[in-house]
């Protein structure tokens, strides 16, 4: 089980990142949630976004929204049309099947409403903890902890957590971080990780957290 540095000022760090956030690109699913306010669009774009660049996700999302505005629209399109709409996102053929299956199940079992609980979403094929948490947080605006590689890496680099993988980070945050910060830790650290605290050679010389960061595991930096 992961460890928490209880004396680490995580809330003040997140407040600092929030002040810097307007300078950075908004993470793609957060942007789609802000623009649409539609859990179904958030779900579809979250699936497209896995292992896919943000700019590809945005364009693929625009194309598939023309085909699917609600789950039942899936009965009027072919798998090839969905594949063409989301191409060239990563694993587009597998994701097209997944999108069809999810839409069908939403219609048959959930009255076309996207569930708002992690456990229900985890029961859908291909939806893991990261995806389920992102749908609950961004699609339904409820407290949920989406831990991706950026959140996991930055929490450990800072010296706030000592965890072995993103799931360990999620469960450690669940017992240590105030719920008021659950949703925002994702979009703040994703934007920060894409701009300054990069996976390889982070921009430490420009970082507003340099004074408090332990830079654990950082061998090379700019
Ligand atoms: Fe990341 Fe460097 Fe900033 Fe630490 S000081 S948070 S390693 S960019």
mmCIF file of C-alpha atoms and ligand atoms in Angstrom:
data_model
loop_
_atom_site.group_PDB
_atom_site.id
_atom_site.type_symbol
_atom_site.label_atom_id
_atom_site.label_comp_id
_atom_site.label_asym_id
_atom_site.label_seq_id
_atom_site.Cartn_x
_atom_site.Cartn_y
_atom_site.Cartn_z
ATOM 1 C CA UNK A 1 0.000 0.000 0.000
ATOM 2 C CA UNK A 2 1.268 3.480 -0.888
ATOM 3 C CA UNK A 3 2.641 5.943 1.641
ATOM 4 C CA UNK A 4 1.696 9.603 2.120
ATOM 5 C CA UNK A 5 3.933 12.417 3.325
ATOM 6 C CA UNK A 6 1.357 14.012 5.654
ATOM 7 C CA UNK A 7 3.431 17.174 6.108
ATOM 8 C CA UNK A 8 3.534 17.847 2.358
ATOM 9 C CA UNK A 9 1.491 21.002 1.497
ATOM 10 C CA UNK A 10 -0.501 19.358 -1.310
ATOM 11 C CA UNK A 11 -3.506 21.689 -1.090
ATOM 12 C CA UNK A 12 -1.336 24.773 -1.368
ATOM 13 C CA UNK A 13 0.522 23.131 -4.306
ATOM 14 C CA UNK A 14 -2.776 22.475 -6.094
ATOM 15 C CA UNK A 15 -3.848 26.058 -5.483
ATOM 16 C CA UNK A 16 -0.564 27.239 -7.041
ATOM 17 C CA UNK A 17 -1.134 25.003 -10.073
ATOM 18 C CA UNK A 18 -4.657 26.363 -10.394
ATOM 19 C CA UNK A 19 -3.215 29.879 -10.639
ATOM 20 C CA UNK A 20 -0.853 28.756 -13.425
ATOM 21 C CA UNK A 21 -3.436 26.607 -15.251
ATOM 22 C CA UNK A 22 -4.726 29.357 -17.605
ATOM 23 C CA UNK A 23 -1.246 29.404 -19.228
ATOM 24 C CA UNK A 24 -1.468 25.753 -20.247
ATOM 25 C CA UNK A 25 -3.529 23.737 -22.738
ATOM 26 C CA UNK A 26 -6.718 22.360 -21.182
ATOM 27 C CA UNK A 27 -6.687 18.502 -21.224
ATOM 28 C CA UNK A 28 -8.867 17.232 -24.051
ATOM 29 C CA UNK A 29 -11.623 15.475 -22.082
ATOM 30 C CA UNK A 30 -11.906 18.411 -19.667
ATOM 31 C CA UNK A 31 -12.296 20.713 -22.676
ATOM 32 C CA UNK A 32 -15.030 18.523 -24.184
ATOM 33 C CA UNK A 33 -16.849 18.380 -20.833
ATOM 34 C CA UNK A 34 -16.696 22.183 -20.521
ATOM 35 C CA UNK A 35 -17.975 22.686 -24.066
ATOM 36 C CA UNK A 36 -20.687 20.017 -24.116
ATOM 37 C CA UNK A 37 -21.751 19.290 -20.515
ATOM 38 C CA UNK A 38 -22.847 15.918 -21.920
ATOM 39 C CA UNK A 39 -21.781 12.685 -20.115
ATOM 40 C CA UNK A 40 -22.345 10.666 -23.310
ATOM 41 C CA UNK A 41 -19.909 12.823 -25.310
ATOM 42 C CA UNK A 42 -17.429 12.684 -22.435
ATOM 43 C CA UNK A 43 -17.661 8.886 -22.388
ATOM 44 C CA UNK A 44 -17.114 8.550 -26.154
ATOM 45 C CA UNK A 45 -14.213 11.031 -26.185
ATOM 46 C CA UNK A 46 -12.596 9.412 -23.150
ATOM 47 C CA UNK A 47 -12.492 6.104 -25.020
ATOM 48 C CA UNK A 48 -11.085 7.772 -28.139
ATOM 49 C CA UNK A 49 -8.443 9.617 -26.064
ATOM 50 C CA UNK A 50 -6.753 6.497 -24.680
ATOM 51 C CA UNK A 51 -3.256 6.207 -26.222
ATOM 52 C CA UNK A 52 -4.123 9.021 -28.616
ATOM 53 C CA UNK A 53 -2.810 12.571 -28.978
ATOM 54 C CA UNK A 54 -5.161 15.344 -27.872
ATOM 55 C CA UNK A 55 -5.338 16.953 -31.315
ATOM 56 C CA UNK A 56 -6.358 13.621 -32.888
ATOM 57 C CA UNK A 57 -8.981 13.073 -30.155
ATOM 58 C CA UNK A 58 -10.537 16.497 -30.749
ATOM 59 C CA UNK A 59 -10.940 15.994 -34.503
ATOM 60 C CA UNK A 60 -12.138 12.379 -34.127
ATOM 61 C CA UNK A 61 -14.655 13.510 -31.497
ATOM 62 C CA UNK A 62 -16.078 16.180 -33.796
ATOM 63 C CA UNK A 63 -16.576 13.553 -36.520
ATOM 64 C CA UNK A 64 -18.199 10.937 -34.323
ATOM 65 C CA UNK A 65 -20.575 13.454 -32.678
ATOM 66 C CA UNK A 66 -22.072 13.924 -36.158
ATOM 67 C CA UNK A 67 -22.903 10.203 -36.210
ATOM 68 C CA UNK A 68 -23.793 9.671 -32.549
ATOM 69 C CA UNK A 69 -25.589 12.292 -30.498
ATOM 70 C CA UNK A 70 -27.232 9.680 -28.255
ATOM 71 C CA UNK A 71 -26.645 5.946 -27.635
ATOM 72 C CA UNK A 72 -29.550 4.755 -29.819
ATOM 73 C CA UNK A 73 -27.999 6.441 -32.881
ATOM 74 C CA UNK A 74 -25.659 3.455 -32.990
ATOM 75 C CA UNK A 75 -28.441 1.368 -34.581
ATOM 76 C CA UNK A 76 -28.366 3.614 -37.660
ATOM 77 C CA UNK A 77 -24.632 3.420 -38.392
ATOM 78 C CA UNK A 78 -22.187 0.721 -39.429
ATOM 79 C CA UNK A 79 -19.009 -0.312 -37.676
ATOM 80 C CA UNK A 80 -17.070 0.950 -40.723
ATOM 81 C CA UNK A 81 -18.596 4.425 -40.337
ATOM 82 C CA UNK A 82 -17.494 4.531 -36.693
ATOM 83 C CA UNK A 83 -14.011 3.311 -37.616
ATOM 84 C CA UNK A 84 -13.700 6.008 -40.286
ATOM 85 C CA UNK A 85 -14.914 8.692 -37.887
ATOM 86 C CA UNK A 86 -12.392 7.908 -35.167
ATOM 87 C CA UNK A 87 -9.424 7.021 -37.402
ATOM 88 C CA UNK A 88 -6.429 7.596 -36.827
ATOM 89 C CA UNK A 89 -6.847 7.288 -33.054
ATOM 90 C CA UNK A 90 -4.930 4.419 -31.463
ATOM 91 C CA UNK A 91 -6.620 0.991 -31.701
ATOM 92 C CA UNK A 92 -9.470 2.528 -33.717
ATOM 93 C CA UNK A 93 -10.899 -0.821 -34.834
ATOM 94 C CA UNK A 94 -11.096 -2.156 -31.281
ATOM 95 C CA UNK A 95 -12.482 1.159 -30.006
ATOM 96 C CA UNK A 96 -15.185 1.189 -32.719
ATOM 97 C CA UNK A 97 -16.449 -2.205 -31.511
ATOM 98 C CA UNK A 98 -16.265 -0.996 -27.917
ATOM 99 C CA UNK A 99 -18.254 2.167 -28.713
ATOM 100 C CA UNK A 100 -20.954 0.088 -30.445
ATOM 101 C CA UNK A 101 -21.180 -2.353 -27.524
ATOM 102 C CA UNK A 102 -21.326 0.408 -24.919
ATOM 103 C CA UNK A 103 -24.054 2.308 -26.798
ATOM 104 C CA UNK A 104 -26.111 -0.862 -27.191
ATOM 105 C CA UNK A 105 -25.817 -1.681 -23.503
ATOM 106 C CA UNK A 106 -26.656 1.889 -22.460
ATOM 107 C CA UNK A 107 -29.891 1.631 -24.457
ATOM 108 C CA UNK A 108 -30.845 -1.858 -23.298
ATOM 109 C CA UNK A 109 -29.903 -1.665 -19.612
ATOM 110 C CA UNK A 110 -29.603 2.000 -18.624
ATOM 111 C CA UNK A 111 -32.367 3.778 -20.525
ATOM 112 C CA UNK A 112 -29.640 5.565 -22.544
ATOM 113 C CA UNK A 113 -28.259 7.286 -19.428
ATOM 114 C CA UNK A 114 -24.516 7.108 -18.724
ATOM 115 C CA UNK A 115 -24.050 5.676 -15.191
ATOM 116 C CA UNK A 116 -22.455 7.950 -12.604
ATOM 117 C CA UNK A 117 -20.806 5.374 -10.353
ATOM 118 C CA UNK A 118 -17.348 3.872 -10.761
ATOM 119 C CA UNK A 119 -18.423 0.300 -10.040
ATOM 120 C CA UNK A 120 -21.206 0.336 -12.652
ATOM 121 C CA UNK A 121 -18.908 1.816 -15.297
ATOM 122 C CA UNK A 122 -16.181 -0.731 -14.505
ATOM 123 C CA UNK A 123 -18.616 -3.450 -15.510
ATOM 124 C CA UNK A 124 -18.547 -2.225 -19.138
ATOM 125 C CA UNK A 125 -16.014 -3.980 -21.391
ATOM 126 C CA UNK A 126 -12.817 -2.007 -21.847
ATOM 127 C CA UNK A 127 -13.552 0.581 -19.155
ATOM 128 C CA UNK A 128 -10.857 0.646 -16.481
ATOM 129 C CA UNK A 129 -10.444 2.728 -13.342
ATOM 130 C CA UNK A 130 -8.883 5.733 -15.099
ATOM 131 C CA UNK A 131 -11.680 5.923 -17.667
ATOM 132 C CA UNK A 132 -14.468 5.332 -15.138
ATOM 133 C CA UNK A 133 -13.156 8.031 -12.800
ATOM 134 C CA UNK A 134 -12.796 10.519 -15.652
ATOM 135 C CA UNK A 135 -16.387 9.920 -16.808
ATOM 136 C CA UNK A 136 -17.727 10.415 -13.267
ATOM 137 C CA UNK A 137 -15.605 13.531 -12.652
ATOM 138 C CA UNK A 138 -15.859 15.283 -16.009
ATOM 139 C CA UNK A 139 -19.092 13.808 -17.348
ATOM 140 C CA UNK A 140 -21.142 14.069 -14.160
ATOM 141 C CA UNK A 141 -19.142 16.699 -12.250
ATOM 142 C CA UNK A 142 -18.931 14.451 -9.183
ATOM 143 C CA UNK A 143 -15.905 13.837 -6.944
ATOM 144 C CA UNK A 144 -13.792 11.127 -8.576
ATOM 145 C CA UNK A 145 -10.060 10.543 -8.730
ATOM 146 C CA UNK A 146 -8.778 9.944 -12.219
ATOM 147 C CA UNK A 147 -5.132 8.968 -11.864
ATOM 148 C CA UNK A 148 -3.239 8.737 -15.122
ATOM 149 C CA UNK A 149 0.519 8.599 -15.706
ATOM 150 C CA UNK A 150 0.896 12.358 -15.120
ATOM 151 C CA UNK A 151 -0.863 12.380 -11.735
ATOM 152 C CA UNK A 152 1.036 9.278 -10.634
ATOM 153 C CA UNK A 153 4.429 10.598 -11.765
ATOM 154 C CA UNK A 154 4.052 14.107 -10.350
ATOM 155 C CA UNK A 155 2.705 13.014 -6.930
ATOM 156 C CA UNK A 156 5.783 10.789 -6.550
ATOM 157 C CA UNK A 157 8.314 13.284 -7.939
ATOM 158 C CA UNK A 158 7.116 15.964 -5.577
ATOM 159 C CA UNK A 159 7.702 13.693 -2.578
ATOM 160 C CA UNK A 160 4.008 13.786 -1.635
ATOM 161 C CA UNK A 161 3.334 10.068 -2.254
ATOM 162 C CA UNK A 162 5.350 6.923 -2.504
ATOM 163 C CA UNK A 163 3.264 4.568 -4.671
ATOM 164 C CA UNK A 164 3.980 1.802 -7.128
ATOM 165 C CA UNK A 165 1.456 2.421 -9.930
ATOM 166 C CA UNK A 166 -1.548 4.640 -10.846
ATOM 167 C CA UNK A 167 -4.081 2.384 -9.065
ATOM 168 C CA UNK A 168 -1.979 2.503 -5.893
ATOM 169 C CA UNK A 169 -1.840 6.299 -6.260
ATOM 170 C CA UNK A 170 -5.627 6.481 -6.649
ATOM 171 C CA UNK A 171 -6.329 4.455 -3.516
ATOM 172 C CA UNK A 172 -3.681 6.334 -1.535
ATOM 173 C CA UNK A 173 -5.170 9.669 -2.599
ATOM 174 C CA UNK A 174 -8.662 8.425 -1.707
ATOM 175 C CA UNK A 175 -7.622 8.087 1.927
ATOM 176 C CA UNK A 176 -5.477 11.215 2.131
ATOM 177 C CA UNK A 177 -6.728 14.003 -0.171
ATOM 178 C CA UNK A 178 -9.703 16.226 0.650
ATOM 179 C CA UNK A 179 -12.588 15.393 -1.727
ATOM 180 C CA UNK A 180 -12.754 19.022 -2.795
ATOM 181 C CA UNK A 181 -9.512 18.385 -4.738
ATOM 182 C CA UNK A 182 -10.355 15.004 -6.306
ATOM 183 C CA UNK A 183 -11.571 16.252 -9.653
ATOM 184 C CA UNK A 184 -9.120 19.112 -10.033
ATOM 185 C CA UNK A 185 -5.950 17.135 -9.232
ATOM 186 C CA UNK A 186 -6.465 15.369 -12.565
ATOM 187 C CA UNK A 187 -6.829 18.297 -14.930
ATOM 188 C CA UNK A 188 -4.247 20.409 -13.075
ATOM 189 C CA UNK A 189 -1.550 17.720 -13.058
ATOM 190 C CA UNK A 190 -2.300 16.563 -16.613
ATOM 191 C CA UNK A 191 -1.920 20.138 -17.914
ATOM 192 C CA UNK A 192 1.187 20.665 -15.729
ATOM 193 C CA UNK A 193 2.662 17.320 -16.852
ATOM 194 C CA UNK A 194 2.101 18.110 -20.528
ATOM 195 C CA UNK A 195 3.700 21.550 -20.250
ATOM 196 C CA UNK A 196 6.382 21.727 -17.490
ATOM 197 C CA UNK A 197 6.751 18.540 -15.452
ATOM 198 C CA UNK A 198 7.331 16.446 -18.576
ATOM 199 C CA UNK A 199 7.997 12.708 -18.261
ATOM 200 C CA UNK A 200 11.569 13.088 -19.556
ATOM 201 C CA UNK A 201 13.690 16.115 -18.661
ATOM 202 C CA UNK A 202 11.107 18.310 -16.874
ATOM 203 C CA UNK A 203 11.426 22.108 -17.064
ATOM 204 C CA UNK A 204 12.442 22.515 -13.401
ATOM 205 C CA UNK A 205 14.117 25.887 -13.985
ATOM 206 C CA UNK A 206 10.712 27.370 -14.941
ATOM 207 C CA UNK A 207 8.679 25.467 -12.346
ATOM 208 C CA UNK A 208 6.621 27.308 -9.700
ATOM 209 C CA UNK A 209 7.014 24.277 -7.383
ATOM 210 C CA UNK A 210 10.816 24.120 -7.456
ATOM 211 C CA UNK A 211 11.222 25.208 -3.808
ATOM 212 C CA UNK A 212 9.039 22.417 -2.406
ATOM 213 C CA UNK A 213 9.632 19.609 -4.917
ATOM 214 C CA UNK A 214 11.886 16.714 -3.859
ATOM 215 C CA UNK A 215 12.450 15.820 -7.541
ATOM 216 C CA UNK A 216 12.417 12.115 -6.702
ATOM 217 C CA UNK A 217 13.605 9.976 -9.626
ATOM 218 C CA UNK A 218 14.485 13.034 -11.742
ATOM 219 C CA UNK A 219 17.941 12.437 -13.229
ATOM 220 C CA UNK A 220 17.845 14.922 -16.041
ATOM 221 C CA UNK A 221 16.062 18.265 -16.107
ATOM 222 C CA UNK A 222 16.075 21.575 -17.929
HETATM 223 FE FE1 LIG B 1 8.402 18.599 -11.886
HETATM 224 FE FE2 LIG B 1 10.829 19.723 -11.730
HETATM 225 FE FE3 LIG B 1 8.670 21.094 -10.983
HETATM 226 FE FE4 LIG B 1 9.522 19.048 -9.509
HETATM 227 S S1 LIG B 1 10.619 20.981 -9.878
HETATM 228 S S2 LIG B 1 7.390 19.480 -10.096
HETATM 229 S S3 LIG B 1 10.275 17.641 -11.098
HETATM 230 S S4 LIG B 1 9.129 20.378 -13.068
#
